[in-house]
Amino acid sequence: MELGLAPLLLLCFLVSISSAEFSGKVGVNYGQLGNNLPSPSESVKLIQSLKAKRVKIYDANPKILEALRHTDLQVSIMVPNELINNISSNQTLADQWVHTNVVPFYPQTLIRYLLVGNEILSAPDKKVWFNLVPAMRKIKHALKTHGITKVKVGTPLAMDVLESSFPPSNGTFRSDISGSVIKPMLKFLLKTKSFFFVDVYTFFPWASDPVNIDLDYALLASTNVTYTDPVSGLTYYNLFDQMVDALIFAMKRLGYPDIRVWIAETGWPSGGDYDQIGANIHNAAIYNRNVIKKFTAKPPVGTPSRPGVVLPSFIFALYNENTKPGPSTERNFGLLYPNGSHVYEIDLTGKTPESEFKPLPPATNNKPYPGPIWCLVKKGANKTAVAEALSYACSQGNKTCDPIQPRGRCFNPNSLIRHASYAFSAYWAQFRKAGGSCYFGGLATQTIKDPSYGSCKFPGAKL
């Protein structure tokens, strides 16, 4: 009996080591929300120069899939969010999607993962939530119909699928999705041996509470800060592990303790607006270098609740993407500038020692800027769009635009740009703490130079 088991155990060990080496290699998210990005073929060369082993795209762009043909890069493609409702109830449509977007490229392009939607359970449209798992089933069936069995189907979700994540042992899925969406999804992932794809950013919880969360703990750089979960007894040395384990405990709570986790996105912004703490090149480089070392460690380190288990991953993102909406951080997660140069030195294999990288610029915004900050029209903004944004800003709040009405103290000079800049600042000063942003569809920019003149005082956002 023991002699018979020995070769079997050795085989299992070798398979697990092989799997670890295969899965521990780091990939990169290749977003395309920029009007100045390199071509797909040039982008593939840049991805290879970063020593990435996988690439994830947010659609099934045929030019990108063609550029990836005959490379050794494993590829993740995505069904767009807007198709999920239709695919969920129409197997023919799912078959057509796979026939059009997978079959022409497979297997010469190493498509290995097909993700259905992106952060669907964070979207306000609840109808699509309940169509997510049926769409995943339809896509899996379509792959099988076409004889494609080596492509895993999943969906990347944000950490807001949890209603409780602290302590990690209390990890719990939101009650509005737990039984109706998450449980059937976990059943599907288990049955198909797929992964729970999740986007994990320590930047956001740290930036929202920098007083109580240590920066080095969020950067995976802490040497003396730990947290011990009072229920599980597990000790944590960084915020990333806490967040991942909260998800693992949440799955366990629903009866699925063994589904593998895939980090679909993680990263740190290298730049941001004046009101965005800690978004700088120094922190971004430290975080990504540290998390890559974690992902590529041999033997694998896993997390406290799953020690020694590989966490396959994609770093976000390949480029700084200049047309992404939202605060400035959203346009500054790239490892590369659009011209192909490095934002900071990085090695996705994790093999380059820290001492071989050039010194990083010092972090200058790790503490909140006290304010005030003003919100003005960006230079070169489209005037028709500015007029519409002015109308929107003036329709919000209490007397937001009274000073730019005729005979108001800021009416003169009677200029669209001047009036809109006042309105943007007044709106942001009123609504920033309620979630309002200085963005206005990309028409606005922040400044710390007071634009007030004469008796016209521009309201500034106080932080």
Coordinates of C-alpha atoms in Angstrom, one line a residue, residues 137-365:
R137 CA -23.5 29.3 -18.5
K138 CA -24.5 30.2 -22.1
I139 CA -21.0 31.3 -23.0
K140 CA -19.5 28.1 -21.4
H141 CA -22.0 26.0 -23.4
A142 CA -21.1 27.9 -26.6
L143 CA -17.4 27.1 -26.1
K144 CA -18.2 23.4 -25.6
T145 CA -20.3 23.4 -28.7
H146 CA -17.3 24.7 -30.7
G147 CA -15.0 22.0 -29.1
I148 CA -13.1 24.6 -27.0
T149 CA -12.6 23.0 -23.6
K150 CA -9.5 24.7 -22.2
V151 CA -11.0 28.2 -21.8
K152 CA -12.1 29.1 -18.3
V153 CA -15.3 31.3 -17.9
G154 CA -15.5 33.8 -15.1
T155 CA -16.4 37.4 -14.3
P156 CA -14.3 40.0 -12.5
L157 CA -16.0 41.6 -9.5
A158 CA -15.0 44.5 -7.2
M159 CA -14.5 44.2 -3.5
D160 CA -17.9 46.0 -3.0
V161 CA -19.6 42.6 -3.4
L162 CA -18.8 42.3 0.3
E163 CA -21.0 44.0 2.9
S164 CA -18.5 43.1 5.6
S165 CA -14.8 42.6 5.3
F166 CA -13.4 43.3 8.8
P167 CA -12.2 41.4 10.5
P168 CA -11.4 39.1 7.5
S169 CA -13.1 36.1 9.2
N170 CA -16.4 38.1 9.1
G171 CA -16.2 38.4 5.3
T172 CA -19.8 38.4 4.1
F173 CA -21.3 38.9 0.6
R174 CA -24.0 41.7 0.3
S175 CA -27.4 40.5 1.1
D176 CA -28.9 41.8 -2.2
I177 CA -26.7 39.4 -4.2
S178 CA -25.6 36.6 -1.8
G179 CA -28.2 34.0 -2.4
S180 CA -29.6 35.1 -5.8
V181 CA -26.3 35.8 -7.7
I182 CA -23.2 34.8 -5.8
K183 CA -24.2 31.3 -4.6
P184 CA -25.2 30.1 -8.2
M185 CA -22.0 31.7 -9.5
L186 CA -19.9 29.8 -7.0
K187 CA -21.7 26.6 -7.9
F188 CA -20.8 27.3 -11.6
L189 CA -17.2 28.2 -10.8
L190 CA -16.8 25.0 -8.8
K191 CA -18.4 22.8 -11.4
T192 CA -16.3 24.2 -14.2
K193 CA -13.0 24.4 -12.1
S194 CA -12.8 28.1 -12.8
F195 CA -11.7 31.0 -10.6
F196 CA -13.3 33.8 -8.6
F197 CA -11.8 36.8 -10.4
V198 CA -11.6 39.9 -8.1
D199 CA -10.2 43.4 -8.3
V200 CA -8.2 44.2 -5.2
Y201 CA -6.9 47.7 -4.6
T202 CA -5.4 48.6 -1.2
F203 CA -5.1 52.2 -2.4
F204 CA -8.8 53.0 -2.0
P205 CA -9.4 51.8 1.6
W206 CA -6.1 53.4 2.7
A207 CA -6.9 56.8 0.9
S208 CA -10.3 56.9 2.5
D209 CA -8.9 56.3 6.0
P210 CA -5.1 57.2 6.1
V211 CA -5.2 58.0 9.8
N212 CA -6.2 54.5 10.9
I213 CA -4.6 52.4 8.1
D214 CA -0.8 52.5 8.0
L215 CA 0.5 53.5 4.5
D216 CA 3.3 50.9 4.6
Y217 CA 0.7 48.2 5.6
A218 CA -1.2 49.1 2.4
L219 CA 2.0 49.1 0.3
L220 CA 3.0 45.6 1.5
A221 CA 6.1 47.4 2.9
S222 CA 5.4 47.3 6.6
T223 CA 8.0 45.7 8.9
N224 CA 6.3 46.4 12.3
V225 CA 2.5 46.7 11.7
T226 CA 0.4 43.5 12.0
Y227 CA -3.2 42.7 12.6
T228 CA -4.5 39.5 14.3
D229 CA -8.0 38.5 13.5
P230 CA -9.7 37.9 16.9
V231 CA -11.9 35.1 15.5
S232 CA -9.6 33.1 13.2
G233 CA -6.4 33.9 15.1
L234 CA -4.7 34.6 11.8
T235 CA -2.0 37.3 11.7
Y236 CA -1.9 39.7 8.8
Y237 CA 1.2 41.7 7.7
N238 CA -0.4 43.7 4.9
L239 CA -3.8 45.0 3.8
F240 CA -3.9 43.1 0.6
D241 CA -4.0 39.7 2.4
Q242 CA -6.7 41.0 4.7
M243 CA -8.9 41.9 1.7
V244 CA -8.4 38.7 -0.2
D245 CA -9.0 36.6 2.9
A246 CA -12.3 38.5 3.6
L247 CA -13.4 37.2 0.2
I248 CA -12.3 33.7 0.9
F249 CA -14.1 33.7 4.3
A250 CA -17.2 35.0 2.5
M251 CA -17.1 32.1 0.0
K252 CA -16.6 29.7 2.9
R253 CA -19.6 31.1 4.6
L254 CA -21.8 30.2 1.6
G255 CA -20.4 26.6 1.6
Y256 CA -17.7 27.1 -1.0
P257 CA -14.3 27.0 0.8
D258 CA -12.1 25.8 -2.0
I259 CA -12.8 28.0 -5.1
R260 CA -9.5 29.5 -6.4
V261 CA -9.0 33.2 -6.4
W262 CA -7.6 35.2 -9.3
I263 CA -6.5 38.8 -8.9
A264 CA -8.1 40.3 -12.0
E265 CA -6.8 43.8 -11.2
T266 CA -4.5 45.3 -8.7
G267 CA -2.3 48.4 -8.8
W268 CA -1.6 51.9 -7.4
P269 CA -2.0 55.2 -9.2
S270 CA 1.2 57.2 -9.9
G271 CA -0.6 60.5 -10.1
G272 CA -3.8 62.2 -9.2
D273 CA -5.6 65.4 -8.4
Y274 CA -4.6 67.7 -5.5
D275 CA -7.3 66.1 -3.3
Q276 CA -6.1 62.6 -4.0
I277 CA -3.7 61.5 -1.2
G278 CA -0.8 59.2 -1.9
A279 CA -1.1 58.9 -5.7
N280 CA 2.5 59.3 -6.7
I281 CA 5.2 57.4 -8.6
H282 CA 7.1 56.4 -5.4
N283 CA 4.1 54.6 -3.9
A284 CA 3.0 53.1 -7.2
A285 CA 6.4 51.6 -7.8
I286 CA 6.7 50.3 -4.2
Y287 CA 3.3 48.7 -4.2
N288 CA 3.6 47.0 -7.6
R289 CA 7.1 45.7 -7.0
N290 CA 6.0 44.3 -3.6
V291 CA 2.8 42.7 -4.8
I292 CA 4.7 41.2 -7.8
K293 CA 7.3 39.7 -5.4
K294 CA 4.4 38.2 -3.5
F295 CA 2.7 36.7 -6.6
T296 CA 6.0 35.3 -8.0
A297 CA 7.5 33.9 -4.7
K298 CA 8.7 30.3 -4.8
P299 CA 7.5 28.4 -3.0
P300 CA 4.2 30.4 -3.2
V301 CA 3.2 32.3 -0.1
G302 CA -0.5 32.6 -0.5
T303 CA -2.5 34.4 2.2
P304 CA -2.9 33.6 5.9
S305 CA -6.1 31.6 5.3
R306 CA -4.6 29.8 2.3
P307 CA -0.8 29.6 2.9
G308 CA 1.2 28.3 0.0
V309 CA -1.5 28.7 -2.5
V310 CA -0.7 30.5 -5.8
L311 CA -2.6 33.8 -6.6
P312 CA -2.5 34.2 -10.3
S313 CA -2.8 37.9 -11.3
F314 CA -3.0 40.8 -13.7
I315 CA -1.5 44.2 -12.8
F316 CA -3.5 47.2 -13.7
A317 CA -2.6 48.6 -16.1
L318 CA -0.4 48.6 -19.2
Y319 CA -0.9 52.3 -20.0
N320 CA -2.0 55.6 -18.5
E321 CA -5.3 56.0 -20.4
N322 CA -6.2 59.6 -21.0
T323 CA -9.9 59.2 -21.8
K324 CA -10.9 57.2 -18.8
P325 CA -13.6 59.1 -16.8
G326 CA -13.5 60.0 -13.2
P327 CA -10.8 61.5 -10.9
S328 CA -7.3 61.9 -12.2
T329 CA -6.1 58.7 -10.5
E330 CA -8.1 56.7 -13.0
R331 CA -5.9 58.0 -15.8
N332 CA -2.6 57.3 -13.9
F333 CA -2.5 53.5 -13.1
G334 CA -0.3 52.6 -16.1
L335 CA 3.1 51.0 -16.0
L336 CA 3.9 52.8 -19.2
Y337 CA 3.2 56.2 -20.7
P338 CA 1.4 56.2 -24.1
N339 CA 4.8 56.8 -25.8
G340 CA 6.0 53.4 -24.4
S341 CA 8.4 54.8 -21.8
H342 CA 8.2 53.5 -18.2
V343 CA 6.4 55.5 -15.5
Y344 CA 8.9 53.7 -13.2
E345 CA 11.1 50.7 -13.5
I346 CA 9.2 47.4 -13.0
D347 CA 9.9 43.7 -13.6
L348 CA 6.8 41.5 -13.8
T349 CA 8.9 38.4 -13.1
G350 CA 9.8 39.8 -9.7
K351 CA 13.5 38.8 -10.1
T352 CA 15.1 42.2 -10.2
P353 CA 16.4 43.1 -6.7
E354 CA 15.3 46.5 -5.4
S355 CA 18.9 47.6 -5.3
E356 CA 19.1 47.4 -9.1
F357 CA 16.3 49.9 -9.7
K358 CA 17.1 53.6 -10.0
P359 CA 16.1 55.7 -6.9
L360 CA 12.5 56.8 -6.9
P361 CA 11.3 60.4 -6.6
P362 CA 10.2 61.2 -3.0
A363 CA 6.5 61.0 -2.2
T364 CA 5.2 64.5 -1.7
N365 CA 1.4 63.9 -1.2

